[in-house]
Structures are given as structure tokens and as C-alpha cells.
PDB file of C-alpha atoms in Angstrom:
ATOM      1  CA  UNK A  18       2.742 -10.273  15.090  1.00  0.00           C
ATOM      2  CA  UNK A  19       1.479  -9.563  11.488  1.00  0.00           C
ATOM      3  CA  UNK A  20       3.412  -7.310   9.726  1.00  0.00           C
ATOM      4  CA  UNK A  21       1.618  -3.994   7.900  1.00  0.00           C
ATOM      5  CA  UNK A  22       1.804  -2.945   4.629  1.00  0.00           C
ATOM      6  CA  UNK A  23       0.902   0.399   3.448  1.00  0.00           C
ATOM      7  CA  UNK A  24       0.307   0.813   0.107  1.00  0.00           C
ATOM      8  CA  UNK A  25       0.124   4.513  -1.528  1.00  0.00           C
ATOM      9  CA  UNK A  26      -2.494   4.112  -4.010  1.00  0.00           C
ATOM     10  CA  UNK A  27      -1.862   7.135  -6.091  1.00  0.00           C
ATOM     11  CA  UNK A  28       1.503   6.345  -6.424  1.00  0.00           C
ATOM     12  CA  UNK A  29       1.274   2.814  -7.208  1.00  0.00           C
ATOM     13  CA  UNK A  30      -1.688   3.029 -10.046  1.00  0.00           C
ATOM     14  CA  UNK A  31       0.058   6.122 -11.394  1.00  0.00           C
ATOM     15  CA  UNK A  32       3.243   4.099 -11.797  1.00  0.00           C
ATOM     16  CA  UNK A  33       1.833   2.425 -14.824  1.00  0.00           C
ATOM     17  CA  UNK A  34       0.682   4.753 -17.912  1.00  0.00           C
ATOM     18  CA  UNK A  35      -2.444   2.107 -18.676  1.00  0.00           C
ATOM     19  CA  UNK A  36      -5.246   4.878 -19.104  1.00  0.00           C
ATOM     20  CA  UNK A  37      -5.996   4.707 -15.296  1.00  0.00           C
ATOM     21  CA  UNK A  38      -6.505   8.517 -15.481  1.00  0.00           C
ATOM     22  CA  UNK A  39      -9.762   8.055 -17.134  1.00  0.00           C
ATOM     23  CA  UNK A  40     -11.313   5.747 -13.888  1.00  0.00           C
ATOM     24  CA  UNK A  41      -9.146   6.606 -11.002  1.00  0.00           C
ATOM     25  CA  UNK A  42     -11.720   4.781  -8.576  1.00  0.00           C
ATOM     26  CA  UNK A  43     -11.728   1.905 -10.682  1.00  0.00           C
ATOM     27  CA  UNK A  44      -7.870   1.719 -10.852  1.00  0.00           C
ATOM     28  CA  UNK A  45      -7.821   1.753  -7.164  1.00  0.00           C
ATOM     29  CA  UNK A  46     -10.596  -0.834  -6.650  1.00  0.00           C
ATOM     30  CA  UNK A  47      -8.578  -3.202  -9.240  1.00  0.00           C
ATOM     31  CA  UNK A  48      -5.142  -2.721  -7.031  1.00  0.00           C
ATOM     32  CA  UNK A  49      -7.342  -3.255  -4.038  1.00  0.00           C
ATOM     33  CA  UNK A  50      -8.339  -6.862  -5.256  1.00  0.00           C
ATOM     34  CA  UNK A  51      -4.991  -7.638  -6.213  1.00  0.00           C
ATOM     35  CA  UNK A  52      -3.568  -6.556  -2.921  1.00  0.00           C
ATOM     36  CA  UNK A  53      -6.665  -8.932  -1.373  1.00  0.00           C
ATOM     37  CA  UNK A  54      -4.725 -11.876  -3.328  1.00  0.00           C
ATOM     38  CA  UNK A  55      -1.259 -10.766  -2.020  1.00  0.00           C
ATOM     39  CA  UNK A  56      -2.447 -10.550   1.833  1.00  0.00           C
ATOM     40  CA  UNK A  57      -3.310 -14.467   1.382  1.00  0.00           C
ATOM     41  CA  UNK A  58      -0.403 -15.434  -0.227  1.00  0.00           C
ATOM     42  CA  UNK A  59       1.984 -12.967   0.794  1.00  0.00           C
ATOM     43  CA  UNK A  60       4.195 -10.397  -1.176  1.00  0.00           C
ATOM     44  CA  UNK A  61       5.957 -11.713  -4.260  1.00  0.00           C
ATOM     45  CA  UNK A  62      10.122 -12.415  -3.758  1.00  0.00           C
ATOM     46  CA  UNK A  63      11.089  -9.215  -5.286  1.00  0.00           C
ATOM     47  CA  UNK A  64      13.904  -6.635  -4.576  1.00  0.00           C
ATOM     48  CA  UNK A  65      12.996  -4.455  -1.307  1.00  0.00           C
ATOM     49  CA  UNK A  66      10.455  -6.980  -0.112  1.00  0.00           C
ATOM     50  CA  UNK A  67      11.295  -8.148   3.414  1.00  0.00           C
ATOM     51  CA  UNK A  68      11.161 -11.720   4.108  1.00  0.00           C
ATOM     52  CA  UNK A  69       8.367 -11.255   6.776  1.00  0.00           C
ATOM     53  CA  UNK A  70       6.182  -9.690   4.234  1.00  0.00           C
ATOM     54  CA  UNK A  71       6.453 -13.035   1.590  1.00  0.00           C
ATOM     55  CA  UNK A  72       4.556 -15.021   3.849  1.00  0.00           C
ATOM     56  CA  UNK A  73       0.871 -14.514   5.056  1.00  0.00           C
ATOM     57  CA  UNK A  74      -0.986 -13.597   6.722  1.00  0.00           C
ATOM     58  CA  UNK A  75      -0.212  -9.622   6.370  1.00  0.00           C
ATOM     59  CA  UNK A  76      -2.460  -7.031   7.078  1.00  0.00           C
ATOM     60  CA  UNK A  77      -2.688  -4.643   4.156  1.00  0.00           C
ATOM     61  CA  UNK A  78      -4.027  -0.965   4.204  1.00  0.00           C
ATOM     62  CA  UNK A  79      -4.562   0.580   1.027  1.00  0.00           C
ATOM     63  CA  UNK A  80      -4.463   4.660   1.378  1.00  0.00           C
ATOM     64  CA  UNK A  81      -6.782   6.814  -1.543  1.00  0.00           C
ATOM     65  CA  UNK A  82      -7.298  10.106  -1.856  1.00  0.00           C
ATOM     66  CA  UNK A  83      -9.197  12.535  -4.553  1.00  0.00           C
ATOM     67  CA  UNK A  84     -11.567  10.780  -7.144  1.00  0.00           C
ATOM     68  CA  UNK A  85     -10.643   7.258  -5.605  1.00  0.00           C
ATOM     69  CA  UNK A  86     -12.121   8.243  -2.154  1.00  0.00           C
ATOM     70  CA  UNK A  87     -15.135   5.961  -1.903  1.00  0.00           C
ATOM     71  CA  UNK A  88     -13.030   2.727  -2.793  1.00  0.00           C
ATOM     72  CA  UNK A  89     -14.675   0.267  -0.048  1.00  0.00           C
ATOM     73  CA  UNK A  90     -12.762  -1.914   2.217  1.00  0.00           C
ATOM     74  CA  UNK A  91     -12.708  -5.764   1.220  1.00  0.00           C
ATOM     75  CA  UNK A  92     -12.112  -8.684   3.509  1.00  0.00           C
ATOM     76  CA  UNK A  93      -8.143  -8.777   3.277  1.00  0.00           C
ATOM     77  CA  UNK A  94      -7.456  -5.131   2.578  1.00  0.00           C
ATOM     78  CA  UNK A  95      -8.484  -2.115   4.862  1.00  0.00           C
ATOM     79  CA  UNK A  96      -8.854   1.051   2.851  1.00  0.00           C
ATOM     80  CA  UNK A  97      -8.436   4.420   4.330  1.00  0.00           C
ATOM     81  CA  UNK A  98      -9.769   7.531   2.620  1.00  0.00           C
ATOM     82  CA  UNK A  99      -7.525  10.467   3.141  1.00  0.00           C
ATOM     83  CA  UNK A 100      -9.129  13.250   4.401  1.00  0.00           C
ATOM     84  CA  UNK A 101      -6.461  15.613   2.706  1.00  0.00           C
ATOM     85  CA  UNK A 102      -3.098  14.396   1.823  1.00  0.00           C
ATOM     86  CA  UNK A 103      -2.567  10.735   1.314  1.00  0.00           C
ATOM     87  CA  UNK A 104       1.123  11.120   2.518  1.00  0.00           C
ATOM     88  CA  UNK A 105      -0.062  12.459   5.585  1.00  0.00           C
ATOM     89  CA  UNK A 106      -2.561   9.640   6.238  1.00  0.00           C
ATOM     90  CA  UNK A 107       0.235   7.182   5.629  1.00  0.00           C
ATOM     91  CA  UNK A 108       2.556   8.625   7.821  1.00  0.00           C
ATOM     92  CA  UNK A 109      -0.253   8.769  10.251  1.00  0.00           C
ATOM     93  CA  UNK A 110      -0.821   5.071  10.055  1.00  0.00           C
ATOM     94  CA  UNK A 111       3.029   4.025  10.222  1.00  0.00           C
ATOM     95  CA  UNK A 112       3.107   6.309  13.479  1.00  0.00           C
ATOM     96  CA  UNK A 113      -0.012   4.754  15.078  1.00  0.00           C
ATOM     97  CA  UNK A 114       1.222   1.297  14.701  1.00  0.00           C
ATOM     98  CA  UNK A 115       1.835  -1.136  17.889  1.00  0.00           C
ATOM     99  CA  UNK A 116       5.698  -0.899  18.871  1.00  0.00           C
ATOM    100  CA  UNK A 117       7.653  -3.154  16.934  1.00  0.00           C
ATOM    101  CA  UNK A 118       5.278  -4.108  14.370  1.00  0.00           C
ATOM    102  CA  UNK A 119       6.857  -4.692  11.149  1.00  0.00           C
ATOM    103  CA  UNK A 120       5.962  -2.079   8.641  1.00  0.00           C
ATOM    104  CA  UNK A 121       6.273  -1.741   5.044  1.00  0.00           C
ATOM    105  CA  UNK A 122       5.152   1.233   3.073  1.00  0.00           C
ATOM    106  CA  UNK A 123       4.914   0.691  -0.605  1.00  0.00           C
ATOM    107  CA  UNK A 124       5.602   3.889  -2.507  1.00  0.00           C
ATOM    108  CA  UNK A 125       8.206   5.544  -5.075  1.00  0.00           C
ATOM    109  CA  UNK A 126       7.606   9.207  -3.335  1.00  0.00           C
ATOM    110  CA  UNK A 127      10.978   9.866  -2.371  1.00  0.00           C
ATOM    111  CA  UNK A 128       9.650  12.859   0.505  1.00  0.00           C
ATOM    112  CA  UNK A 129       7.216  10.276   1.866  1.00  0.00           C
ATOM    113  CA  UNK A 130       9.859   7.335   1.742  1.00  0.00           C
ATOM    114  CA  UNK A 131      12.282   9.505   4.204  1.00  0.00           C
ATOM    115  CA  UNK A 132       9.164  10.760   6.290  1.00  0.00           C
ATOM    116  CA  UNK A 133       8.005   6.917   6.995  1.00  0.00           C
ATOM    117  CA  UNK A 134      11.648   5.804   7.607  1.00  0.00           C
ATOM    118  CA  UNK A 135      12.340   8.208  10.414  1.00  0.00           C
ATOM    119  CA  UNK A 136       9.289   6.198  11.894  1.00  0.00           C
ATOM    120  CA  UNK A 137      11.073   2.676  11.653  1.00  0.00           C
ATOM    121  CA  UNK A 138       9.161   1.399   8.344  1.00  0.00           C
ATOM    122  CA  UNK A 139      11.030  -0.253   5.566  1.00  0.00           C
ATOM    123  CA  UNK A 140      10.167   1.196   1.729  1.00  0.00           C
ATOM    124  CA  UNK A 141       9.875  -0.416  -1.230  1.00  0.00           C
ATOM    125  CA  UNK A 142       8.336   0.622  -4.884  1.00  0.00           C
ATOM    126  CA  UNK A 143       5.320   0.068  -6.665  1.00  0.00           C
ATOM    127  CA  UNK A 144       6.873  -2.959  -8.577  1.00  0.00           C
ATOM    128  CA  UNK A 145       6.827  -5.124  -5.243  1.00  0.00           C
ATOM    129  CA  UNK A 146       2.702  -5.143  -5.514  1.00  0.00           C
ATOM    130  CA  UNK A 147       2.475  -4.807  -9.089  1.00  0.00           C
ATOM    131  CA  UNK A 148       0.553  -7.147 -11.019  1.00  0.00           C
ATOM    132  CA  UNK A 149       3.076  -9.385 -13.322  1.00  0.00           C
TER     133      UNK A 149
END
């Protein structure tokens, strides 16, 4: 069973002050494209990345909200546009996964981390998936 990696787009994009606020949708698209490469290669060997997520294939879901809605899915990354709170949509995705399916949520949001941990997900910060 492939593991599931759920990425909090707003949190990961917002973790680097690179001008993303001028083009939120473009920033989310760049993150999606980077994640597509990781889906094929596995996540990098960085602190907080479990062993299973370092080996392909992994299913990656990128959750977008606000101005980033409208970003399309690509072959290796499913994009979910949250109708409301991105955090709430992430919790729903984690809760709806198959029983015993490994799951990693990428976010620095402490409240979200606590919510998904109660559902059995592992958590790591944005550096786990950022380029570089």
C-alpha cells in the first residue's frame, strides 16, 4: 500500500519570504510541480521524513485554499481545493484514508499537527518538501 503525503500548500509556500504573496496561485503551481518530482523519487532524506516516504511511489495530495484555488492536479499530485478552511480539508483527507495506510502531513501549523496526530498521521515541517 502506497503511503499518503498531504501537503498544506499555504503553510509550505508561506514558509519562505520569496514574494509568493504577489502570485499565490503561481507559487502553489510551482510547489505542485516540485512535489510531482518527489512523488516519483520519494521525499528527501531529511529530519521528520519517515522511511516509507523516502521511497517511491508515494501518493501526494496538495491542499490549496483562497487565491490558490484553481490550481489543477497533475499526473503525480492530486490538488484539492478546500471549499473553506484548508486545515479542515486536510483533516478530512487524513480521516478518510484507508485503515492502516501510512500518512504524513507536511505543515508547521501546530494546531493542525495536533488534529492529524489524533488520527494516526505523522507530521513534518515545510523543509521536508521545499526545494534545496
